[in-house]
PDB file of C-alpha atoms and ligand atoms in Angstrom:
ATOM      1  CA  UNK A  78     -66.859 -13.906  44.877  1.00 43.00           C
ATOM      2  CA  UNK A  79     -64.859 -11.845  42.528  1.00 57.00           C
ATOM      3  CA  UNK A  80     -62.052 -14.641  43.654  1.00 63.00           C
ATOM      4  CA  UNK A  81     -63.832 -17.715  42.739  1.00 71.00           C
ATOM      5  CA  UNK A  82     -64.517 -16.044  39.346  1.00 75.00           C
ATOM      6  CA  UNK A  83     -61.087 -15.620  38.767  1.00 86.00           C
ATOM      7  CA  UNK A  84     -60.144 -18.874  39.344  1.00 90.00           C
ATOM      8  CA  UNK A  85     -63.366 -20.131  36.931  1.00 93.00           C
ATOM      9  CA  UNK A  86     -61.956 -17.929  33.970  1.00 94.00           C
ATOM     10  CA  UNK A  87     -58.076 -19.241  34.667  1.00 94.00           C
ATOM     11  CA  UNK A  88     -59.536 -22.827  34.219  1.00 94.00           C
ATOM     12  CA  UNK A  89     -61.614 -21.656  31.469  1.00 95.00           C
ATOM     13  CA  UNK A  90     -58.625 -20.774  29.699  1.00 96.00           C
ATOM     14  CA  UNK A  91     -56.626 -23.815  30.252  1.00 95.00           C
ATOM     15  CA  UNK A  92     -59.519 -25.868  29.549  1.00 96.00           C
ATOM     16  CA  UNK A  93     -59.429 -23.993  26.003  1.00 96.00           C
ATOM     17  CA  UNK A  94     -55.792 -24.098  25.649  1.00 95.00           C
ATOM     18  CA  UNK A  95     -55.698 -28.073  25.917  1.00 95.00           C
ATOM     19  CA  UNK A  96     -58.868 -28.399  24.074  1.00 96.00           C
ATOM     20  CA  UNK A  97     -57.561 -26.628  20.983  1.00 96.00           C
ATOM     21  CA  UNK A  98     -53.910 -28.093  21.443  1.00 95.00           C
ATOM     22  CA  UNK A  99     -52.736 -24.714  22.413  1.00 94.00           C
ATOM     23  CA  UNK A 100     -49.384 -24.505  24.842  1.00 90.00           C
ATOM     24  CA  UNK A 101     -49.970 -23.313  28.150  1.00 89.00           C
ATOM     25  CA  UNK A 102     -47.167 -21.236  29.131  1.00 90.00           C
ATOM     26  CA  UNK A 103     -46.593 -18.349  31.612  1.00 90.00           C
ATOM     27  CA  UNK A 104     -46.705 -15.717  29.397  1.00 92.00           C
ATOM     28  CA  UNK A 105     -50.045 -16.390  28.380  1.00 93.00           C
ATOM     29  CA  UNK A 106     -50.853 -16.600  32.066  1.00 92.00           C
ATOM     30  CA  UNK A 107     -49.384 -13.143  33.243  1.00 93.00           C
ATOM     31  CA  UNK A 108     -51.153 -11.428  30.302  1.00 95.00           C
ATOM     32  CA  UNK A 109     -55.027 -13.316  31.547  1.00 95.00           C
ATOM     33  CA  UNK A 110     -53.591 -12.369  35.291  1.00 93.00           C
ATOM     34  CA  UNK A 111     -52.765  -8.703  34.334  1.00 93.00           C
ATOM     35  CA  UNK A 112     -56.420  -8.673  32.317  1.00 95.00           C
ATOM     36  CA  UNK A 113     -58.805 -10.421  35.572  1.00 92.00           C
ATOM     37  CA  UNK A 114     -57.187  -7.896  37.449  1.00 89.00           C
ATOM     38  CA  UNK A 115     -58.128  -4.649  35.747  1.00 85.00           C
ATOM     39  CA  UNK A 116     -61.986  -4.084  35.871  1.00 74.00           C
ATOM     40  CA  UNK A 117     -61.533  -1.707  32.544  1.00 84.00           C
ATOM     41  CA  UNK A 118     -62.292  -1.756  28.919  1.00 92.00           C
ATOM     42  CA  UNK A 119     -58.686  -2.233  27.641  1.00 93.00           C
ATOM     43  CA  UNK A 120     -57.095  -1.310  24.539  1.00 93.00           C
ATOM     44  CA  UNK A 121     -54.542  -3.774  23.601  1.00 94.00           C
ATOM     45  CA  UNK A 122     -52.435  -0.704  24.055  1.00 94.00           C
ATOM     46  CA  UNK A 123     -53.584  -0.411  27.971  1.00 93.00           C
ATOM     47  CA  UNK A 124     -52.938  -3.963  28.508  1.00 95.00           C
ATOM     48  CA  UNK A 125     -49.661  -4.148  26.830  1.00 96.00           C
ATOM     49  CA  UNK A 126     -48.773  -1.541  29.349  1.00 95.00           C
ATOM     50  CA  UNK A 127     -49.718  -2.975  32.133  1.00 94.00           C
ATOM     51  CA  UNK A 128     -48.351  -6.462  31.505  1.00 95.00           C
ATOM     52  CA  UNK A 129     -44.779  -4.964  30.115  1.00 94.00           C
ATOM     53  CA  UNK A 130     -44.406  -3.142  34.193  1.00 93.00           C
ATOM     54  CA  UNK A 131     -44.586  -6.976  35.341  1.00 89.00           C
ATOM     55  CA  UNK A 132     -43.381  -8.773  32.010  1.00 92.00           C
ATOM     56  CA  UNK A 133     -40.915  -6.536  30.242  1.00 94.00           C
ATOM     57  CA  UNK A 134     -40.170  -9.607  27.474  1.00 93.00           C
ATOM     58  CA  UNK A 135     -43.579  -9.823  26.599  1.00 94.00           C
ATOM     59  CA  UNK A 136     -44.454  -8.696  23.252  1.00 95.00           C
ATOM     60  CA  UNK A 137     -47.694  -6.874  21.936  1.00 96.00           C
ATOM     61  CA  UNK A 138     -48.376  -9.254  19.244  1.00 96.00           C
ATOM     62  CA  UNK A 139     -48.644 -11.999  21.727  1.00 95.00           C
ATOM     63  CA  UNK A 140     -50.803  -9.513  24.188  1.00 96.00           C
ATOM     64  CA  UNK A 141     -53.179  -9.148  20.923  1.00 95.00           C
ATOM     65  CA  UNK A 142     -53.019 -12.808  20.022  1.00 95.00           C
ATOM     66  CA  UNK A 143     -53.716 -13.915  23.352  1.00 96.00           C
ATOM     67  CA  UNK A 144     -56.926 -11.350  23.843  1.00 95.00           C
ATOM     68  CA  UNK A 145     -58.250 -12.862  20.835  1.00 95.00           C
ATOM     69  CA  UNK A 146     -57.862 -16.282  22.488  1.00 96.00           C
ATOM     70  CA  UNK A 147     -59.698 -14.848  25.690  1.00 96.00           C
ATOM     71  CA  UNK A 148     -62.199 -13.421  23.426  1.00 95.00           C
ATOM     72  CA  UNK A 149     -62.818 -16.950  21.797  1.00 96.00           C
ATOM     73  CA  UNK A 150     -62.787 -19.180  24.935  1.00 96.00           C
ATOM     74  CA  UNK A 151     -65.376 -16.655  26.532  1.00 94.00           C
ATOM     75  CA  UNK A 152     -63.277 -14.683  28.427  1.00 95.00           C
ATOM     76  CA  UNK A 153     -63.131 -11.090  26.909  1.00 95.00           C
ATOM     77  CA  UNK A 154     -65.688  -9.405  24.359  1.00 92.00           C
ATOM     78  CA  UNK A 155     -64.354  -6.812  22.040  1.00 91.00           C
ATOM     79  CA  UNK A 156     -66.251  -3.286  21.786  1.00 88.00           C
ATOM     80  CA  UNK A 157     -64.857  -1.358  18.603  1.00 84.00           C
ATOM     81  CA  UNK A 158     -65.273   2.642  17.862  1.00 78.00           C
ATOM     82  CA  UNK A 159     -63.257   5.185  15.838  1.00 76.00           C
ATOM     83  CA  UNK A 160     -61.139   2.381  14.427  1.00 83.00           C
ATOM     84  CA  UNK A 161     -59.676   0.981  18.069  1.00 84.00           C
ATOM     85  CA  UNK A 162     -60.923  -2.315  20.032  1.00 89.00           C
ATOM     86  CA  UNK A 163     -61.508  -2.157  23.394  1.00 92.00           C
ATOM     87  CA  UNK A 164     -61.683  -5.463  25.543  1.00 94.00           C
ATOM     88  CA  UNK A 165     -63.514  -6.031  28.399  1.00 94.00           C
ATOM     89  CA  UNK A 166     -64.297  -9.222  30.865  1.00 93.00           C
ATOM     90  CA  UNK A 167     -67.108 -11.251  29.627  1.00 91.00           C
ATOM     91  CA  UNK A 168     -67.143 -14.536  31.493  1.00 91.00           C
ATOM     92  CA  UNK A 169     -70.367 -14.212  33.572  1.00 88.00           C
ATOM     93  CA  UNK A 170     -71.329 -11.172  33.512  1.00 88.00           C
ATOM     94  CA  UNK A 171     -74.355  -9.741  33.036  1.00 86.00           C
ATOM     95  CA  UNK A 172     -75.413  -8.248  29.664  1.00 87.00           C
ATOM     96  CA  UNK A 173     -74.397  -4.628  29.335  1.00 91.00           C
ATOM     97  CA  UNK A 174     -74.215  -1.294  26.693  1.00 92.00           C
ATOM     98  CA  UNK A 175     -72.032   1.509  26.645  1.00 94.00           C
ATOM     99  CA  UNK A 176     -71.595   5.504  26.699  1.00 94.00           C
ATOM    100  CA  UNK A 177     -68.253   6.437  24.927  1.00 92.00           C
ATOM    101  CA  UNK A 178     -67.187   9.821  25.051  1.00 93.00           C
ATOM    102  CA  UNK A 179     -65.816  10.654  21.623  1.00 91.00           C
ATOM    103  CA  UNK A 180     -63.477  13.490  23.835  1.00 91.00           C
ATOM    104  CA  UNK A 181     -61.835  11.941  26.457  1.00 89.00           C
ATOM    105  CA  UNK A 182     -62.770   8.340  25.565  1.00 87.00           C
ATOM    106  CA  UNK A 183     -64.585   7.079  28.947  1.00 89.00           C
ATOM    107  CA  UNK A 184     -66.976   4.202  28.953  1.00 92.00           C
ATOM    108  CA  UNK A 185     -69.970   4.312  30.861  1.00 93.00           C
ATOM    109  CA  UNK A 186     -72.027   0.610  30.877  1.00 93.00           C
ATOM    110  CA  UNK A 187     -75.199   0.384  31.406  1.00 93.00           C
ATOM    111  CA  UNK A 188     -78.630  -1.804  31.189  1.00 93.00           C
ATOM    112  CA  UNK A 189     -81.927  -1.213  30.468  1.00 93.00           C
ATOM    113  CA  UNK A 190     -84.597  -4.065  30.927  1.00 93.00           C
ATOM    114  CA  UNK A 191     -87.205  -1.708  28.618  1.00 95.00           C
ATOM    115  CA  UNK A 192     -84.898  -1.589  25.572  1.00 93.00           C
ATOM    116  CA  UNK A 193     -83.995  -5.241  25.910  1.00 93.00           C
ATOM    117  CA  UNK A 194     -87.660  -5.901  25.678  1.00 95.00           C
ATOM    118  CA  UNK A 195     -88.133  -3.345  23.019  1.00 95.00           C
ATOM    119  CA  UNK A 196     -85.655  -5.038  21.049  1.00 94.00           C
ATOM    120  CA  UNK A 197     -87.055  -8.638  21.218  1.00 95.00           C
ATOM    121  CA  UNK A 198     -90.172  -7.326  20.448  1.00 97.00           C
ATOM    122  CA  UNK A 199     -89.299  -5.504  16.965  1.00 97.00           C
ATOM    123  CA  UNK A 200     -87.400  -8.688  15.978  1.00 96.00           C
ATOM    124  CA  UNK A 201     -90.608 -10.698  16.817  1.00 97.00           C
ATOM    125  CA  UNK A 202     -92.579  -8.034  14.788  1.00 97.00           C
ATOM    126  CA  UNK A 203     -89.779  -8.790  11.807  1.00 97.00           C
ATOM    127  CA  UNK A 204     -89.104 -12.354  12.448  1.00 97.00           C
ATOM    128  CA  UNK A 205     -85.839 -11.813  13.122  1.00 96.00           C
ATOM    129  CA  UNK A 206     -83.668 -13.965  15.544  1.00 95.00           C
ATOM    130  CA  UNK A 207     -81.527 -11.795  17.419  1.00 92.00           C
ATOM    131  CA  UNK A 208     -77.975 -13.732  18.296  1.00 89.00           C
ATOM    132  CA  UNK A 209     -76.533 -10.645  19.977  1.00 85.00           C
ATOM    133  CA  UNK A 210     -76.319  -6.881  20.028  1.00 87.00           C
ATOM    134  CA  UNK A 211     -74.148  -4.139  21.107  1.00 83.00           C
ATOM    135  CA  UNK A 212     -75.642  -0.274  21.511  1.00 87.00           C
ATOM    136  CA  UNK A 213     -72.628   1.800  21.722  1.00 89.00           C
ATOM    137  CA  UNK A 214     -73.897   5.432  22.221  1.00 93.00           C
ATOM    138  CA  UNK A 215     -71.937   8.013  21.108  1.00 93.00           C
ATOM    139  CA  UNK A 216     -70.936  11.283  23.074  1.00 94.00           C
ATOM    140  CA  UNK A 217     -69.395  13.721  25.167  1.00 95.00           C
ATOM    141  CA  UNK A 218     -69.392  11.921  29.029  1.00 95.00           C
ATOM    142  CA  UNK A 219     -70.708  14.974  31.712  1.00 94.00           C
ATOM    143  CA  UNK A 220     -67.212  16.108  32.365  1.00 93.00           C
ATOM    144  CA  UNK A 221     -66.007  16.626  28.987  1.00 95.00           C
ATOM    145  CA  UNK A 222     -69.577  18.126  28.336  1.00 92.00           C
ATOM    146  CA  UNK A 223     -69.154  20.556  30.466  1.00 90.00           C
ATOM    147  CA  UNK A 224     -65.896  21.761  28.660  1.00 81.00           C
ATOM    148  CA  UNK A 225     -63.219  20.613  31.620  1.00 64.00           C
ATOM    149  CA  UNK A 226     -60.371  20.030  30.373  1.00 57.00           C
ATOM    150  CA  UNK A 227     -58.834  16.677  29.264  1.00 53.00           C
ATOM    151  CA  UNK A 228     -59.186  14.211  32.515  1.00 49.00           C
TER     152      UNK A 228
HETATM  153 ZN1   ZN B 228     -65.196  12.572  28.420  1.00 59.54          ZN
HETATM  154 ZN1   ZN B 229     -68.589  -2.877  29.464  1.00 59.54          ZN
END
């Protein structure tokens, strides 16, 4: 399962490459490999990492470039706090929120049919047509709550 998706968002990408007359090339490859393979919310920091141990001449302007070109064929959706973008897989998966722990920085996702529904139904109430919405809730995660030290 988790395969075949893989293999959907690599031809998503190269179907978005040649559709907006984009090269393909390996680099841009490695750095979508390195990202289907982590199941994290990634700063382009944490990905730059992680594609430099396989792909030392890869820059992080093209790591941040090429997120942004995930992020526009569907690939990746950006979540930003204090400043710093996260991204995480997007491609067919289900809608989610987040916990961030302001401490240690951990996101916890979750998804709640009865605030979905709450939602929708204040927009009805104000006629509003919702497009999309992000609830990032702000805290200290249970480990960092209960004073531990950094994790
Ligand atoms: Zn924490
Ligand atoms: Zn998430």
């Amino acid at each position: 399962m988790a395969q075949n998706v893989s293999r959907e968002e690599r031809e998503v990408f190269v179907n978005y490459l040649v559709k907006n007359r984009l090269k393909r090339s390996d680099q841009r490859e490695a750095i979508l490999d390195v990202f289907l393979r982590s199941e994290r919310h990634l700063s382009v920091d944490d990905l730059f990492q992680l594609v430099r141990k396989r792909h030392p001449e890869v820059g992080r302007t093209t790591v941040y470039r090429t997120l942004k070109l995930f992020q526009a064929a569907g690939l990746a959706s950006e979540l930003q706090f204090e400043g710093k973008s996260r991204f995480e897989r997007e491609y067919k998966r289900q809608h989610h929120d987040h916990f961030i722990c302001r401490s240690c920085g951990d996101i916890i996702e979750f998804s709640s049919p009865e605030i979905e529904r709450l939602q929708d139904e204040i927009a009805a109430e104000l006629k509003f047509e919702i497009d999309g919405h992000r609830h990032q809730i702000f805290g200290r995660c249970r480990r960092c709550a209960r004073g531990v030290a950094r994790h």
